[in-house]
Short mmCIF file of C-alpha atoms and ligand atoms in Angstrom, two decimals:
data_model
loop_
_atom_site.label_atom_id
_atom_site.label_comp_id
_atom_site.label_asym_id
_atom_site.label_seq_id
_atom_site.Cartn_x
_atom_site.Cartn_y
_atom_site.Cartn_z
CA MET A 1 121.39 101.39 -100.44
CA SER A 2 119.58 99.24 -103.00
CA TRP A 3 118.36 100.95 -106.15
CA TRP A 4 114.66 100.51 -105.40
CA GLU A 5 114.94 102.36 -102.09
CA THR A 6 115.18 105.67 -103.90
CA ALA A 7 113.44 104.71 -107.14
CA VAL A 8 110.07 105.58 -108.62
CA GLY A 9 108.55 102.94 -110.89
CA TYR A 10 106.24 103.21 -113.89
CA GLU A 11 103.85 100.43 -114.88
CA VAL A 12 103.53 99.79 -118.60
CA TYR A 13 100.45 97.86 -119.66
CA LEU A 14 102.17 96.66 -122.80
CA ARG A 15 99.11 95.97 -124.96
CA SER A 16 97.98 99.54 -124.60
CA PHE A 17 101.17 101.57 -124.48
CA ALA A 18 102.35 101.98 -128.07
CA ASP A 19 101.97 99.83 -131.18
CA GLY A 20 105.13 99.56 -133.26
CA ASP A 21 103.95 97.26 -136.04
CA GLY A 22 100.46 98.47 -136.87
CA ASP A 23 98.52 95.39 -135.71
CA GLY A 24 96.61 97.40 -133.12
CA VAL A 25 98.34 95.83 -130.11
CA GLY A 26 101.07 97.55 -128.11
CA ASP A 27 104.46 95.81 -128.33
CA PHE A 28 108.16 96.05 -127.53
CA ALA A 29 108.94 98.04 -130.68
CA GLY A 30 106.34 100.62 -129.66
CA LEU A 31 107.55 100.67 -126.07
CA ILE A 32 111.18 101.18 -127.12
CA GLY A 33 110.08 104.18 -129.17
CA LYS A 34 108.40 105.72 -126.12
CA LEU A 35 111.01 104.99 -123.46
CA GLY A 36 112.15 108.58 -123.86
CA HIS A 37 108.75 109.74 -122.62
CA ILE A 38 108.99 107.46 -119.58
CA ALA A 39 112.53 108.61 -118.76
CA SER A 40 111.51 112.25 -119.22
CA ILE A 41 108.95 111.99 -116.42
CA GLY A 42 111.82 111.30 -114.04
CA VAL A 43 111.01 107.73 -113.02
CA ASP A 44 113.75 105.17 -112.48
CA ALA A 45 112.19 101.81 -113.34
CA VAL A 46 109.69 100.29 -115.76
CA TRP A 47 107.44 97.39 -114.77
CA VAL A 48 106.15 95.74 -117.90
CA THR A 49 103.07 93.50 -117.76
CA PRO A 50 103.26 89.89 -119.06
CA PHE A 51 104.50 89.56 -122.64
CA TYR A 52 105.01 85.79 -122.66
CA PRO A 53 103.34 83.50 -125.21
CA SER A 54 99.73 83.28 -124.13
CA PRO A 55 96.27 82.57 -125.50
CA GLN A 56 95.40 85.98 -123.92
CA ALA A 57 92.34 84.65 -122.10
CA ASP A 58 93.34 87.06 -119.31
CA PHE A 59 95.46 89.27 -121.58
CA GLY A 60 98.77 87.66 -120.75
CA TYR A 61 98.15 86.60 -117.15
CA ASP A 62 97.62 83.14 -118.63
CA VAL A 63 101.15 82.13 -119.58
CA ALA A 64 101.82 79.25 -121.96
CA ASP A 65 105.62 79.63 -122.05
CA TYR A 66 107.47 81.44 -119.28
CA ARG A 67 110.69 81.86 -121.26
CA GLY A 68 109.48 83.41 -124.46
CA VAL A 69 107.84 86.47 -126.02
CA ASP A 70 104.41 86.27 -127.61
CA PRO A 71 104.76 87.17 -131.30
CA VAL A 72 102.10 89.83 -130.85
CA TYR A 73 104.58 91.72 -128.64
CA GLY A 74 107.75 90.91 -130.63
CA SER A 75 110.60 88.46 -130.14
CA LEU A 76 113.28 87.70 -127.57
CA ASP A 77 115.56 89.96 -129.62
CA ASP A 78 113.03 92.78 -129.21
CA PHE A 79 112.95 92.09 -125.48
CA ASP A 80 116.76 92.32 -125.36
CA ALA A 81 116.64 95.57 -127.33
CA PHE A 82 114.08 96.94 -124.87
CA VAL A 83 116.26 96.05 -121.88
CA SER A 84 119.36 97.62 -123.37
CA GLU A 85 117.57 100.82 -124.38
CA ALA A 86 115.94 101.07 -120.94
CA HIS A 87 119.30 100.57 -119.26
CA ARG A 88 120.91 103.11 -121.58
CA LEU A 89 118.32 105.64 -120.39
CA GLY A 90 119.01 104.76 -116.76
CA LEU A 91 115.78 102.83 -116.28
CA LYS A 92 115.67 99.54 -114.37
CA VAL A 93 113.47 96.78 -115.76
CA VAL A 94 110.92 94.94 -113.63
CA LEU A 95 109.15 91.94 -115.19
CA ASP A 96 105.79 90.51 -114.20
CA ILE A 97 106.03 86.92 -113.05
CA VAL A 98 102.83 84.85 -112.82
CA PRO A 99 103.50 81.93 -110.47
CA ASN A 100 100.03 81.14 -109.12
CA HIS A 101 98.68 79.66 -112.34
CA SER A 102 99.63 78.98 -115.93
CA SER A 103 97.53 78.92 -119.05
CA SER A 104 95.64 75.71 -119.74
CA GLU A 105 97.72 75.74 -122.94
CA HIS A 106 100.97 75.43 -120.98
CA PRO A 107 102.80 72.21 -121.98
CA PHE A 108 102.76 70.98 -118.35
CA PHE A 109 98.98 71.22 -118.12
CA LYS A 110 98.50 69.70 -121.56
CA ALA A 111 100.77 66.79 -120.60
CA ALA A 112 98.92 66.33 -117.29
CA LEU A 113 95.63 66.15 -119.17
CA ARG A 114 97.04 63.82 -121.78
CA ASP A 115 98.76 61.40 -119.39
CA GLY A 116 96.41 61.54 -116.41
CA PRO A 117 96.80 60.89 -112.67
CA GLY A 118 100.22 59.69 -111.56
CA SER A 119 101.97 60.95 -114.70
CA THR A 120 105.00 63.24 -114.62
CA TYR A 121 103.21 66.57 -114.87
CA TRP A 122 99.98 65.71 -113.05
CA ASP A 123 101.16 66.87 -109.64
CA ARG A 124 102.23 70.26 -110.88
CA TYR A 125 98.57 71.31 -110.73
CA VAL A 126 95.92 70.98 -108.02
CA TRP A 127 93.62 68.01 -108.58
CA ARG A 128 90.92 66.77 -106.22
CA ASP A 129 88.12 64.23 -106.20
CA ALA A 130 84.49 65.29 -106.23
CA ALA A 131 82.87 65.97 -102.86
CA PRO A 132 81.45 62.83 -101.21
CA GLY A 133 77.93 63.69 -102.37
CA GLY A 134 79.18 64.70 -105.84
CA GLY A 135 80.02 68.16 -107.19
CA PRO A 136 83.11 70.33 -106.65
CA PRO A 137 85.54 69.26 -103.90
CA ASN A 138 84.70 72.24 -101.69
CA ASN A 139 82.91 75.60 -101.70
CA TRP A 140 85.81 77.69 -103.02
CA LEU A 141 85.03 80.29 -105.63
CA SER A 142 87.02 81.85 -108.43
CA ILE A 143 87.92 85.54 -108.06
CA PHE A 144 86.55 85.95 -111.59
CA GLY A 145 83.23 84.26 -110.72
CA GLY A 146 81.87 80.72 -110.54
CA PRO A 147 83.40 77.76 -108.71
CA ALA A 148 87.18 77.52 -108.30
CA TRP A 149 86.97 73.99 -109.74
CA THR A 150 86.52 72.54 -113.20
CA TYR A 151 85.74 68.87 -113.77
CA MET A 152 87.69 66.77 -116.26
CA PRO A 153 85.41 63.81 -117.01
CA GLU A 154 88.14 61.76 -118.71
CA HIS A 155 90.06 61.63 -115.41
CA GLY A 156 87.13 61.92 -113.02
CA LYS A 157 88.90 64.76 -111.18
CA TYR A 158 88.52 68.49 -110.63
CA TYR A 159 91.35 70.99 -111.06
CA MET A 160 91.53 74.25 -109.14
CA HIS A 161 91.66 77.75 -110.60
CA LEU A 162 91.54 80.92 -108.53
CA PHE A 163 90.86 82.80 -111.78
CA LEU A 164 89.50 81.56 -115.13
CA PRO A 165 89.18 77.85 -115.97
CA ALA A 166 91.85 78.67 -118.58
CA GLN A 167 94.22 79.55 -115.68
CA PRO A 168 94.83 76.31 -113.73
CA ASP A 169 96.57 76.84 -110.37
CA PHE A 170 100.05 75.39 -109.98
CA ASN A 171 100.58 73.04 -107.07
CA TRP A 172 103.25 74.85 -105.05
CA ALA A 173 103.65 71.81 -102.80
CA SER A 174 105.42 70.25 -105.79
CA PRO A 175 109.23 70.56 -105.67
CA GLU A 176 109.29 70.57 -109.49
CA VAL A 177 107.10 73.69 -109.60
CA ARG A 178 109.44 75.39 -107.15
CA GLU A 179 112.49 74.47 -109.20
CA GLU A 180 110.83 75.56 -112.41
CA PHE A 181 110.17 79.07 -111.12
CA VAL A 182 113.64 79.52 -109.71
CA ASP A 183 114.91 78.61 -113.14
CA ILE A 184 112.51 81.05 -114.85
CA LEU A 185 113.63 83.90 -112.58
CA ARG A 186 117.26 83.12 -113.28
CA PHE A 187 116.55 83.00 -117.00
CA TRP A 188 115.16 86.56 -117.06
CA ALA A 189 117.64 87.94 -114.53
CA ALA A 190 120.41 86.70 -116.82
CA ARG A 191 118.74 88.57 -119.69
CA GLY A 192 118.88 91.79 -117.73
CA ALA A 193 115.75 91.94 -115.54
CA ASP A 194 116.44 94.03 -112.43
CA GLY A 195 113.37 92.87 -110.56
CA PHE A 196 110.06 91.07 -110.63
CA ARG A 197 106.50 92.00 -109.80
CA VAL A 198 104.90 88.85 -108.40
CA ASP A 199 101.31 88.29 -109.47
CA VAL A 200 98.86 87.23 -106.70
CA ALA A 201 101.80 86.53 -104.42
CA HIS A 202 99.66 85.69 -101.40
CA SER A 203 97.87 82.71 -102.88
CA LEU A 204 100.48 80.23 -104.06
CA LEU A 205 99.67 77.56 -101.49
CA GLU A 206 96.35 76.22 -100.27
CA HIS A 207 95.48 74.39 -97.07
CA PRO A 208 96.60 70.77 -97.64
CA ASP A 209 93.16 69.40 -96.66
CA TYR A 210 91.17 71.75 -98.91
CA PRO A 211 88.39 72.40 -96.36
CA ASP A 212 85.35 74.56 -97.12
CA ASN A 213 85.91 78.24 -96.44
CA PRO A 214 83.55 79.70 -93.82
CA LEU A 215 80.78 81.93 -95.16
CA SER A 216 81.32 85.64 -94.75
CA ALA A 217 79.28 87.42 -92.10
CA LYS A 218 78.29 89.80 -94.94
CA LEU A 219 76.32 87.01 -96.63
CA ARG A 220 72.60 86.88 -95.86
CA PRO A 221 71.86 83.90 -93.55
CA GLY A 222 70.76 80.94 -95.63
CA ALA A 223 71.99 82.45 -98.92
CA ALA A 224 74.43 80.49 -101.09
CA PRO A 225 77.86 82.06 -101.67
CA ARG A 226 78.13 83.19 -105.28
CA HIS A 227 80.83 85.82 -105.12
CA PHE A 228 84.45 85.62 -103.90
CA GLY A 229 83.58 88.17 -101.23
CA HIS A 230 80.91 85.85 -99.82
CA LEU A 231 83.59 83.63 -98.28
CA GLU A 232 86.18 84.10 -95.55
CA HIS A 233 89.38 83.07 -97.29
CA LEU A 234 90.89 81.04 -94.51
CA TYR A 235 92.11 78.15 -96.60
CA ASP A 236 92.71 79.34 -100.16
CA LEU A 237 94.76 82.52 -99.52
CA ASP A 238 97.58 83.56 -97.21
CA GLN A 239 98.72 80.09 -96.13
CA PRO A 240 101.84 79.53 -94.04
CA GLY A 241 104.82 78.63 -96.16
CA VAL A 242 104.32 81.18 -98.92
CA PRO A 243 106.89 83.73 -97.62
CA GLU A 244 109.45 80.89 -97.55
CA ILE A 245 109.01 80.52 -101.33
CA PHE A 246 110.12 84.13 -101.77
CA ARG A 247 113.08 83.59 -99.44
CA GLU A 248 114.13 80.81 -101.77
CA TRP A 249 113.78 83.19 -104.71
CA ARG A 250 115.87 85.85 -103.02
CA ARG A 251 118.61 83.33 -102.37
CA ALA A 252 118.41 82.16 -105.98
CA VAL A 253 118.57 85.54 -107.71
CA GLY A 254 120.84 87.37 -105.31
CA PRO A 255 120.63 90.64 -103.40
CA ASP A 256 120.36 93.04 -106.34
CA VAL A 257 117.12 91.71 -107.81
CA TYR A 258 114.03 93.49 -106.52
CA LEU A 259 110.87 91.55 -105.68
CA VAL A 260 107.58 93.39 -105.26
CA GLY A 261 104.42 91.42 -104.71
CA GLU A 262 100.79 91.79 -105.42
CA VAL A 263 99.94 90.80 -101.85
CA TYR A 264 96.26 91.60 -101.92
CA LEU A 265 95.30 91.01 -98.32
CA GLY A 266 93.97 94.31 -97.05
CA GLU A 267 95.34 94.47 -93.54
CA PRO A 268 98.99 95.62 -93.35
CA GLU A 269 99.44 93.17 -90.45
CA LYS A 270 98.67 90.32 -92.84
CA VAL A 271 101.07 91.65 -95.47
CA ARG A 272 103.96 92.05 -93.01
CA LYS A 273 105.25 88.48 -93.16
CA TYR A 274 105.57 88.70 -96.96
CA VAL A 275 107.82 91.76 -96.89
CA THR A 276 110.03 91.08 -93.87
CA GLY A 277 112.54 88.39 -92.93
CA GLY A 278 114.11 88.09 -96.35
CA ALA A 279 110.93 87.34 -98.32
CA LEU A 280 109.69 89.95 -100.85
CA HIS A 281 111.15 93.45 -100.60
CA GLN A 282 107.77 95.12 -100.87
CA SER A 283 104.10 94.68 -101.57
CA PHE A 284 102.01 97.18 -103.47
CA PHE A 285 99.86 99.25 -101.13
CA PHE A 286 96.26 98.38 -101.97
CA GLY A 287 94.80 100.14 -98.94
CA LEU A 288 93.12 102.83 -101.04
CA ASN A 289 91.80 100.93 -104.06
CA ALA A 290 88.37 100.19 -102.78
CA LEU A 291 87.96 103.43 -100.86
CA GLU A 292 85.86 106.38 -101.93
CA TRP A 293 87.75 109.69 -101.63
CA ASP A 294 87.82 110.07 -97.85
CA PRO A 295 90.82 112.17 -96.71
CA PRO A 296 90.83 111.32 -92.97
CA GLU A 297 90.55 107.61 -93.75
CA ILE A 298 93.26 107.81 -96.44
CA VAL A 299 95.60 109.46 -93.95
CA ARG A 300 94.83 106.82 -91.30
CA ARG A 301 95.48 103.97 -93.72
CA ILE A 302 98.76 105.39 -94.97
CA ARG A 303 99.99 106.04 -91.44
CA ARG A 304 99.03 102.58 -90.31
CA ALA A 305 100.73 100.94 -93.29
CA VAL A 306 103.97 102.83 -92.56
CA GLU A 307 103.77 102.02 -88.86
CA VAL A 308 103.20 98.31 -89.43
CA VAL A 309 105.81 97.78 -92.17
CA PRO A 310 107.94 100.92 -92.43
CA ALA A 311 109.71 100.26 -95.74
CA GLY A 312 107.56 97.52 -97.20
CA TRP A 313 105.37 99.32 -99.72
CA GLY A 314 105.20 99.98 -103.40
CA TRP A 315 102.97 103.06 -103.26
CA VAL A 316 100.28 103.03 -105.94
CA GLN A 317 97.11 104.89 -106.76
CA GLY A 318 96.01 102.58 -109.56
CA SER A 319 96.98 99.84 -111.98
CA HIS A 320 95.62 97.91 -114.95
CA ASP A 321 93.14 96.28 -112.53
CA GLU A 322 91.22 99.22 -111.07
CA HIS A 323 89.33 102.19 -112.32
CA ARG A 324 91.77 105.01 -112.92
CA ALA A 325 92.84 106.95 -109.83
CA VAL A 326 91.63 110.35 -111.06
CA THR A 327 88.20 108.85 -111.78
CA ARG A 328 88.04 107.18 -108.39
CA HIS A 329 89.14 110.40 -106.72
CA GLY A 330 86.13 112.24 -108.15
CA GLY A 331 87.19 113.01 -111.74
CA GLY A 332 87.74 116.34 -113.50
CA PRO A 333 90.21 118.98 -112.27
CA LYS A 334 89.33 118.06 -108.70
CA GLY A 335 90.31 114.43 -109.28
CA VAL A 336 93.59 115.51 -110.88
CA GLN A 337 94.43 117.84 -107.99
CA ARG A 338 93.57 115.19 -105.41
CA SER A 339 95.74 112.66 -107.18
CA LEU A 340 98.71 115.02 -107.32
CA ALA A 341 98.32 115.99 -103.66
CA LEU A 342 98.24 112.29 -102.78
CA TRP A 343 101.34 111.67 -104.88
CA THR A 344 103.09 114.47 -102.98
CA ALA A 345 102.27 112.56 -99.81
CA MET A 346 103.38 109.19 -101.19
CA MET A 347 106.61 110.41 -102.80
CA GLY A 348 108.49 110.93 -99.54
CA LEU A 349 107.58 107.74 -97.72
CA PRO A 350 109.99 104.84 -97.45
CA GLY A 351 109.26 102.35 -100.24
CA THR A 352 108.85 102.69 -103.99
CA PRO A 353 106.04 104.69 -105.61
CA PHE A 354 104.73 103.30 -108.91
CA LEU A 355 102.84 105.38 -111.45
CA TYR A 356 100.49 103.52 -113.77
CA GLN A 357 100.81 104.60 -117.41
CA GLY A 358 98.72 107.70 -118.01
CA GLU A 359 98.71 108.79 -114.38
CA GLU A 360 101.36 111.33 -115.31
CA LEU A 361 98.68 112.84 -117.57
CA GLY A 362 95.97 112.75 -114.91
CA LEU A 363 94.01 110.40 -117.17
CA GLU A 364 90.46 109.48 -116.34
CA ASN A 365 88.93 106.14 -117.26
CA GLY A 366 88.64 105.52 -120.97
CA ALA A 367 85.11 105.08 -122.30
CA VAL A 368 84.46 101.59 -123.68
CA ALA A 369 81.01 100.89 -125.11
CA ALA A 370 79.25 97.77 -123.82
CA GLU A 371 79.58 96.02 -127.18
CA ASN A 372 83.39 96.53 -127.12
CA VAL A 373 84.06 95.09 -123.67
CA LEU A 374 86.80 92.42 -123.75
CA ASP A 375 87.92 91.93 -120.17
CA PRO A 376 86.61 88.59 -118.83
CA VAL A 377 85.75 90.32 -115.56
CA GLY A 378 83.82 93.09 -117.34
CA LEU A 379 81.96 90.57 -119.48
CA ARG A 380 80.70 88.94 -116.31
CA GLU A 381 80.15 92.02 -114.17
CA PRO A 382 80.22 95.31 -116.11
CA SER A 383 80.74 97.50 -113.04
CA GLU A 384 83.95 95.63 -112.19
CA GLY A 385 85.31 95.61 -115.73
CA ARG A 386 88.96 96.56 -116.21
CA ASP A 387 88.82 97.79 -119.81
CA PRO A 388 88.32 101.47 -118.83
CA CYS A 389 91.77 101.64 -117.24
CA ARG A 390 93.35 99.69 -120.11
CA THR A 391 92.43 101.84 -123.10
CA PRO A 392 95.39 102.88 -125.28
CA MET A 393 97.70 105.73 -124.23
CA PRO A 394 96.75 109.00 -125.91
CA TRP A 395 99.97 110.31 -127.43
CA THR A 396 98.92 112.81 -130.09
CA ILE A 397 96.02 115.23 -130.35
CA SER A 398 95.06 114.17 -133.84
CA GLY A 399 94.51 110.68 -135.24
CA GLU A 400 91.77 108.18 -134.58
CA THR A 401 93.80 106.47 -131.83
CA HIS A 402 95.84 109.49 -130.66
CA GLY A 403 98.96 108.00 -132.24
CA PHE A 404 98.71 104.69 -130.38
CA THR A 405 98.70 102.71 -133.62
CA ASP A 406 99.14 103.44 -137.32
CA GLY A 407 96.97 100.43 -138.02
CA ALA A 408 93.29 100.37 -138.71
CA SER A 409 91.99 99.41 -135.32
CA PRO A 410 93.34 99.16 -131.76
CA TRP A 411 92.74 95.89 -129.88
CA LEU A 412 90.43 97.69 -127.43
CA LEU A 413 88.02 100.24 -128.90
CA SER A 414 87.31 103.34 -126.88
CA ARG A 415 86.02 106.86 -127.35
CA ARG A 416 88.52 109.56 -128.37
CA ARG A 417 89.85 111.59 -125.48
CA PRO A 418 89.74 115.36 -125.04
CA ASP A 419 92.87 117.13 -126.34
CA HIS A 420 94.06 118.07 -122.87
CA GLU A 421 94.47 114.41 -121.92
CA THR A 422 97.11 113.76 -124.60
CA VAL A 423 100.88 113.80 -124.18
CA GLU A 424 101.23 116.22 -127.11
CA PHE A 425 98.91 118.80 -125.56
CA GLN A 426 100.44 118.52 -122.11
CA GLU A 427 103.99 118.86 -123.45
CA ALA A 428 103.02 122.12 -125.16
CA ALA A 429 101.05 123.57 -122.24
CA ALA A 430 102.78 125.77 -119.68
CA ASP A 431 100.95 123.98 -116.87
CA SER A 432 99.71 120.43 -117.12
CA PRO A 433 99.55 117.29 -114.98
CA LEU A 434 102.58 116.02 -116.92
CA LYS A 435 104.62 119.12 -116.07
CA SER A 436 103.53 118.92 -112.43
CA MET A 437 104.55 115.27 -112.19
CA ARG A 438 107.96 116.06 -113.72
CA ALA A 439 108.45 118.86 -111.20
CA LEU A 440 107.40 116.59 -108.33
CA LEU A 441 109.79 113.83 -109.38
CA ALA A 442 112.62 116.31 -109.94
CA ALA A 443 112.07 117.75 -106.44
CA ARG A 444 111.91 114.26 -104.99
CA ARG A 445 115.24 113.47 -106.59
CA GLU A 446 116.83 116.74 -105.42
CA THR A 447 115.73 116.13 -101.85
CA VAL A 448 116.73 112.46 -101.74
CA SER A 449 119.89 113.05 -99.70
CA GLY A 450 117.92 114.82 -96.96
CA ARG A 451 115.18 112.21 -96.84
CA VAL A 452 116.81 109.66 -94.56
CA GLY A 453 115.67 108.20 -91.30
CA PRO A 454 112.25 107.19 -90.17
CA VAL A 455 109.00 109.00 -90.84
CA ARG A 456 108.13 111.50 -88.10
CA TRP A 457 104.45 112.44 -88.32
CA LEU A 458 103.73 116.12 -87.78
CA ASP A 459 100.63 117.47 -86.10
CA ALA A 460 98.17 118.34 -88.81
CA PRO A 461 94.43 118.82 -89.27
CA GLU A 462 92.27 115.84 -90.31
CA GLY A 463 92.78 114.79 -93.90
CA VAL A 464 96.32 116.16 -94.12
CA VAL A 465 99.37 113.93 -94.54
CA ALA A 466 102.32 115.64 -92.86
CA TYR A 467 105.66 114.13 -91.99
CA ALA A 468 109.32 114.91 -91.78
CA ARG A 469 112.25 112.62 -92.43
CA ASP A 470 115.34 114.38 -91.15
CA GLY A 471 115.88 117.31 -93.47
CA VAL A 472 112.81 116.90 -95.69
CA ALA A 473 109.10 117.29 -94.97
CA HIS A 474 106.12 116.36 -97.15
CA LEU A 475 102.78 118.00 -96.48
CA ALA A 476 99.66 117.17 -98.46
CA ASN A 477 96.25 118.61 -97.88
CA LEU A 478 93.81 116.05 -99.28
CA THR A 479 90.76 117.99 -98.16
CA ASP A 480 88.72 120.54 -100.10
CA GLU A 481 89.46 123.34 -97.61
CA PRO A 482 92.65 125.36 -97.03
CA VAL A 483 94.55 124.34 -93.89
CA GLU A 484 97.50 125.41 -91.83
CA VAL A 485 100.20 122.97 -90.71
CA GLU A 486 102.70 123.81 -88.00
CA VAL A 487 106.28 122.96 -88.88
CA GLU A 488 108.73 123.32 -86.04
CA VAL A 489 111.44 125.83 -86.77
CA GLU A 490 114.53 124.29 -85.26
CA ALA A 491 117.85 125.91 -84.45
CA ALA A 492 119.24 124.45 -87.66
CA GLY A 493 117.05 126.72 -89.70
CA ALA A 494 113.67 127.09 -91.27
CA TRP A 495 112.07 125.04 -93.99
CA ALA A 496 112.09 126.20 -97.59
CA PRO A 497 109.74 124.85 -100.24
CA ALA A 498 111.39 122.52 -102.75
CA TYR A 499 108.12 121.80 -104.55
CA ALA A 500 104.51 122.85 -104.50
CA THR A 501 101.77 121.22 -106.57
CA ASN A 502 101.42 123.02 -109.89
CA GLY A 503 103.92 125.64 -108.79
CA GLY A 504 101.50 126.63 -106.06
CA ARG A 505 98.93 127.70 -108.61
CA LEU A 506 96.26 125.07 -108.02
CA GLY A 507 92.94 126.88 -107.77
CA GLY A 508 93.01 128.64 -104.44
CA GLY A 509 95.75 126.18 -103.63
CA ALA A 510 98.72 128.44 -103.15
CA VAL A 511 101.25 127.31 -100.59
CA ARG A 512 102.53 130.02 -98.23
CA GLN A 513 104.74 129.97 -95.20
CA VAL A 514 103.90 132.10 -92.21
CA ASP A 515 105.86 132.00 -88.94
CA GLY A 516 106.66 128.28 -88.70
CA ALA A 517 103.32 127.29 -90.17
CA VAL A 518 102.58 126.39 -93.74
CA ARG A 519 99.32 127.36 -95.32
CA LEU A 520 98.16 124.81 -97.87
CA GLY A 521 95.34 125.45 -100.26
CA GLU A 522 92.71 122.79 -100.80
CA ARG A 523 93.97 119.67 -102.60
CA SER A 524 97.58 120.74 -102.63
CA GLY A 525 100.93 119.51 -101.46
CA VAL A 526 104.42 120.73 -100.77
CA ILE A 527 107.89 119.33 -100.18
CA LEU A 528 109.96 121.37 -97.75
CA MET A 529 113.68 121.20 -97.21
CA LYS A 530 115.49 122.35 -94.15
CA ALA A 531 117.58 125.37 -95.03
CA PRO A 532 121.29 124.77 -94.30
C1 NOJ B 620 96.45 90.16 -111.00
C2 NOJ B 620 96.68 90.83 -112.30
O1 NOJ B 620 97.12 92.14 -112.07
C3 NOJ B 620 95.38 90.76 -113.06
O2 NOJ B 620 95.38 91.57 -114.18
C4 NOJ B 620 95.14 89.31 -113.38
O3 NOJ B 620 93.90 89.18 -114.02
C5 NOJ B 620 95.17 88.45 -112.13
N1 NOJ B 620 96.23 88.77 -111.24
C6 NOJ B 620 95.32 87.00 -112.49
O4 NOJ B 620 96.62 86.73 -112.92
#
């Protein structure tokens, strides 16, 4: 069995985790100091967001040197120290690789601009002529707003960027680009990386003819497309040939290096080819990101995902790109309970669950005043801004920044959090989201040997996730009403609870077993183990 098949991951948004040198930006020194916290939750792997030298136009997802460490985060020596401390604590290390685009400050792009068409580095990016009547080559739009094309008058050509103009897309039809990334992966694997999270993995190639995308049926007839969602992405995303790139990577880095992709395509059927046949091991499960709390629909989407690609998911509730899960789930104690019940459901499925930093605390969005917004997406469209999920981790109760930095000012200013959202408070409390998460992960680990074989869905009321995998069953009532779930009592014996959310003390949410049925309070979950 490969390590990720039984692992739980933890995403560290490095800028906001812990600041070791007092400059207000999280860094490797700070992270090393807090690895004990991560290990104490009971996770097995740390995914760390991009730390490479970067102008930080998209906070590190604009890479200027794929083999270095930005001084704001430390040095290569600090990286090495991080890897060895993580490994000492039994944590695998997953790095974030950004292959779709570089920074416009990357030496390849600068050389292409300097030397022009036909020069050595020109073809490593996507260049096109203006449309016959003038203007951008086609109607493609950037995910971050505006056209996906920027004109360079000195060369009379447009270059493509799915994100900011400062993030030019690589041309993945170029063999040199392919070789470069294989080399980058080998570089970090040799320095101890156990896996890679692949940024926008579904968009590396474009249709070779660069045709207009059709307009979305959602767009008013006659209206001009202004937003990424106004187009059907037939030609800029999900092109044939992309999974083959990941097969190449797998061959290059060997069987022990884990590859999990940000394959943001919605339908599990579309994701399947990226996570089967020797391509990526998994994709994150984005099926719930854009969904209001809707238990029956959540259950349907999870079931469908498992049915379509049984072991192909990195189960997530949030990341540094979405509003925090507890906030999206309704906020307050209810949001925390819903999130924990959902985690109880996700923790027994094949695949690898990933917590986003702060989810172990049940954190809600941080509050960032309009004048402090920094995210390029938020500056354009406040409601879509990603700063609220990126505010610094609250470690201590006291202190202006809850112990995130000793320096004067954190890179992202936000309102102080209530005491109960801090690590210090939750460590001291008898019951807290942190303690519940630890108990859930401990129970998951204890039941790992029984959790083999495929998922067998159990009959359950609407809005309840209920399945057994051989000797272990996970039941999670996502609804706001108590329910009863039948669990067959087989000759081998009855089921005994190995875990119940908050020790079964969630509101009216006690978990009780009565004659082969389990009674679950509202917003609660349980792991059952077959008695020997
Ligand atoms: C996805 C990353 O998670 C996000 O933060 C970034 O802005 C885009 N990809 C572009 O790299």
